[in-house]
């Protein structure tokens, strides 16, 4: 499959937002289903693109998936330290899964981080049940950093996100 990774275009934001939301919904990753407030964040690609790099994986004219790459700090960073880049909201359309799309997106983020001066690592958070994603991250050299695990909504729900780091 010829996959092209590039910055998302505004005309693709709605499609990518829906792919991301549906990936989380289909995988049962949102505690409150369609009423989960995080769905609004997943669908708001324009907001992410204003504060980070939103990348898409395409084949021909089809958007297959996307990821938010946070080169350094800012409002889109959850756990990145001063010398770290961060990967967020990786999602692949259901029909495109198992074809290397997720791996291509993660590799693109790693390549972008390596091209930045003073980046020492790439970090990310993931849910406990995202086993396929865990295998992907580990295959690409990411290691678990349990000391950085965290709960984004401690006052609302008991969900501990697992963290990974790749040293550059």
Short mmCIF file of C-alpha atoms in Angstrom, two decimals:
data_model
loop_
_atom_site.label_atom_id
_atom_site.label_comp_id
_atom_site.label_asym_id
_atom_site.label_seq_id
_atom_site.Cartn_x
_atom_site.Cartn_y
_atom_site.Cartn_z
CA UNK A 1 0.00 0.00 0.00
CA UNK A 2 1.41 3.38 -1.03
CA UNK A 3 0.85 5.53 2.04
CA UNK A 4 1.71 9.23 2.00
CA UNK A 5 2.15 11.04 5.33
CA UNK A 6 1.77 14.81 5.26
CA UNK A 7 0.23 17.75 7.15
CA UNK A 8 -3.55 17.66 7.18
CA UNK A 9 -5.34 20.17 4.98
CA UNK A 10 -8.33 22.14 6.30
CA UNK A 11 -10.62 20.36 3.82
CA UNK A 12 -9.64 17.06 5.53
CA UNK A 13 -10.22 18.16 9.13
CA UNK A 14 -13.81 16.96 9.35
CA UNK A 15 -12.97 13.55 7.85
CA UNK A 16 -9.98 13.07 10.14
CA UNK A 17 -11.98 14.20 13.17
CA UNK A 18 -14.63 11.60 12.44
CA UNK A 19 -12.05 8.86 11.82
CA UNK A 20 -10.47 9.69 15.18
CA UNK A 21 -13.78 9.79 17.05
CA UNK A 22 -14.98 6.55 15.48
CA UNK A 23 -11.70 4.78 16.24
CA UNK A 24 -12.07 5.61 19.92
CA UNK A 25 -15.77 4.74 19.96
CA UNK A 26 -15.40 1.43 18.09
CA UNK A 27 -12.59 0.35 20.37
CA UNK A 28 -14.63 1.20 23.48
CA UNK A 29 -12.09 3.76 24.66
CA UNK A 30 -14.56 6.41 25.78
CA UNK A 31 -16.35 5.81 29.06
CA UNK A 32 -19.47 7.74 28.15
CA UNK A 33 -19.93 6.80 24.49
CA UNK A 34 -21.34 9.47 22.18
CA UNK A 35 -21.90 11.84 25.11
CA UNK A 36 -18.23 11.81 26.15
CA UNK A 37 -16.85 15.37 26.11
CA UNK A 38 -13.53 14.06 24.81
CA UNK A 39 -15.29 13.31 21.52
CA UNK A 40 -15.42 17.04 20.88
CA UNK A 41 -11.64 17.19 21.33
CA UNK A 42 -11.11 14.23 19.01
CA UNK A 43 -13.27 15.81 16.32
CA UNK A 44 -11.75 19.31 16.63
CA UNK A 45 -8.85 18.88 14.22
CA UNK A 46 -8.73 22.61 13.48
CA UNK A 47 -7.98 23.35 17.14
CA UNK A 48 -5.20 20.76 17.20
CA UNK A 49 -3.76 22.06 13.92
CA UNK A 50 -3.60 25.58 15.35
CA UNK A 51 -1.33 24.41 18.21
CA UNK A 52 0.51 21.37 16.83
CA UNK A 53 1.18 19.46 13.63
CA UNK A 54 -1.71 17.27 12.54
CA UNK A 55 -0.53 14.63 10.12
CA UNK A 56 -2.65 12.46 7.85
CA UNK A 57 -1.95 9.17 6.15
CA UNK A 58 -3.41 9.13 2.66
CA UNK A 59 -3.61 6.76 -0.24
CA UNK A 60 -4.68 8.45 -3.43
CA UNK A 61 -7.32 10.91 -2.19
CA UNK A 62 -8.43 8.80 0.79
CA UNK A 63 -7.62 9.82 4.37
CA UNK A 64 -6.72 6.59 6.18
CA UNK A 65 -5.79 7.99 9.57
CA UNK A 66 -3.96 10.69 11.43
CA UNK A 67 -1.96 11.73 14.44
CA UNK A 68 -1.17 14.93 16.31
CA UNK A 69 2.55 15.62 16.61
CA UNK A 70 3.51 18.10 19.30
CA UNK A 71 7.10 19.19 18.57
CA UNK A 72 7.58 20.96 21.91
CA UNK A 73 5.38 22.02 24.79
CA UNK A 74 2.37 24.25 24.38
CA UNK A 75 -1.31 23.66 24.96
CA UNK A 76 -1.37 20.32 23.11
CA UNK A 77 1.35 18.72 25.23
CA UNK A 78 0.16 16.44 28.02
CA UNK A 79 3.35 14.89 29.36
CA UNK A 80 6.27 16.11 27.24
CA UNK A 81 9.22 17.59 29.07
CA UNK A 82 11.27 20.53 27.77
CA UNK A 83 13.37 18.39 25.40
CA UNK A 84 10.64 15.97 24.30
CA UNK A 85 8.17 15.82 21.44
CA UNK A 86 4.80 14.17 21.99
CA UNK A 87 2.45 12.00 19.95
CA UNK A 88 -1.29 12.31 20.55
CA UNK A 89 -4.57 11.02 19.16
CA UNK A 90 -3.23 8.39 16.78
CA UNK A 91 -6.16 6.89 14.87
CA UNK A 92 -6.61 4.70 11.81
CA UNK A 93 -9.86 4.19 9.92
CA UNK A 94 -11.33 0.78 10.70
CA UNK A 95 -11.12 -0.36 7.06
CA UNK A 96 -7.41 0.60 6.87
CA UNK A 97 -6.24 -1.19 10.01
CA UNK A 98 -3.55 -3.83 9.75
CA UNK A 99 -2.00 -2.22 6.67
CA UNK A 100 0.87 -0.28 8.26
CA UNK A 101 -0.93 3.05 8.49
CA UNK A 102 -0.42 3.49 12.24
CA UNK A 103 3.23 2.51 11.98
CA UNK A 104 3.80 4.97 9.12
CA UNK A 105 2.24 7.77 11.17
CA UNK A 106 4.34 6.99 14.26
CA UNK A 107 7.53 6.70 12.20
CA UNK A 108 6.81 10.08 10.62
CA UNK A 109 6.46 11.65 14.08
CA UNK A 110 9.75 10.08 15.19
CA UNK A 111 11.49 11.34 12.02
CA UNK A 112 10.13 14.83 12.63
CA UNK A 113 11.33 14.77 16.24
CA UNK A 114 14.80 13.63 15.16
CA UNK A 115 14.98 16.57 12.75
CA UNK A 116 14.41 19.06 15.58
CA UNK A 117 17.34 20.51 17.51
CA UNK A 118 17.64 19.51 21.16
CA UNK A 119 14.90 16.80 21.12
CA UNK A 120 16.01 13.88 23.30
CA UNK A 121 12.88 11.78 23.10
CA UNK A 122 9.31 11.24 21.98
CA UNK A 123 6.61 10.49 24.54
CA UNK A 124 3.01 9.36 24.38
CA UNK A 125 0.10 8.25 26.54
CA UNK A 126 -2.13 5.28 25.81
CA UNK A 127 -5.00 3.45 27.43
CA UNK A 128 -4.45 0.06 29.07
CA UNK A 129 -6.69 -1.70 26.54
CA UNK A 130 -4.86 -0.44 23.43
CA UNK A 131 -2.85 -3.65 23.13
CA UNK A 132 -2.21 -3.41 19.36
CA UNK A 133 -0.87 0.12 19.86
CA UNK A 134 1.36 -1.06 22.72
CA UNK A 135 2.85 -3.75 20.45
CA UNK A 136 3.45 -1.16 17.73
CA UNK A 137 5.18 1.27 20.09
CA UNK A 138 7.37 -1.44 21.59
CA UNK A 139 8.30 -2.79 18.14
CA UNK A 140 9.45 0.73 17.21
CA UNK A 141 11.64 1.00 20.31
CA UNK A 142 9.39 2.86 22.74
CA UNK A 143 9.69 1.70 26.36
CA UNK A 144 7.18 1.92 29.17
CA UNK A 145 7.69 4.74 31.66
CA UNK A 146 5.34 3.74 34.49
CA UNK A 147 6.61 6.55 36.72
CA UNK A 148 4.92 8.96 34.29
CA UNK A 149 1.53 7.21 34.11
CA UNK A 150 -1.27 9.66 34.85
CA UNK A 151 -5.00 10.26 35.07
CA UNK A 152 -6.27 13.14 32.90
CA UNK A 153 -9.63 13.37 34.72
CA UNK A 154 -9.14 12.23 38.32
CA UNK A 155 -12.25 14.08 39.51
CA UNK A 156 -14.47 12.41 36.88
CA UNK A 157 -13.28 8.89 36.14
CA UNK A 158 -10.65 6.42 37.30
CA UNK A 159 -8.55 6.01 34.17
CA UNK A 160 -4.80 5.74 34.33
CA UNK A 161 -3.04 6.34 31.04
CA UNK A 162 0.12 4.35 30.41
CA UNK A 163 3.12 6.22 29.10
CA UNK A 164 5.89 5.33 26.69
CA UNK A 165 9.10 7.06 25.65
CA UNK A 166 11.49 6.63 22.75
CA UNK A 167 14.98 7.99 23.31
CA UNK A 168 16.32 9.73 20.22
#
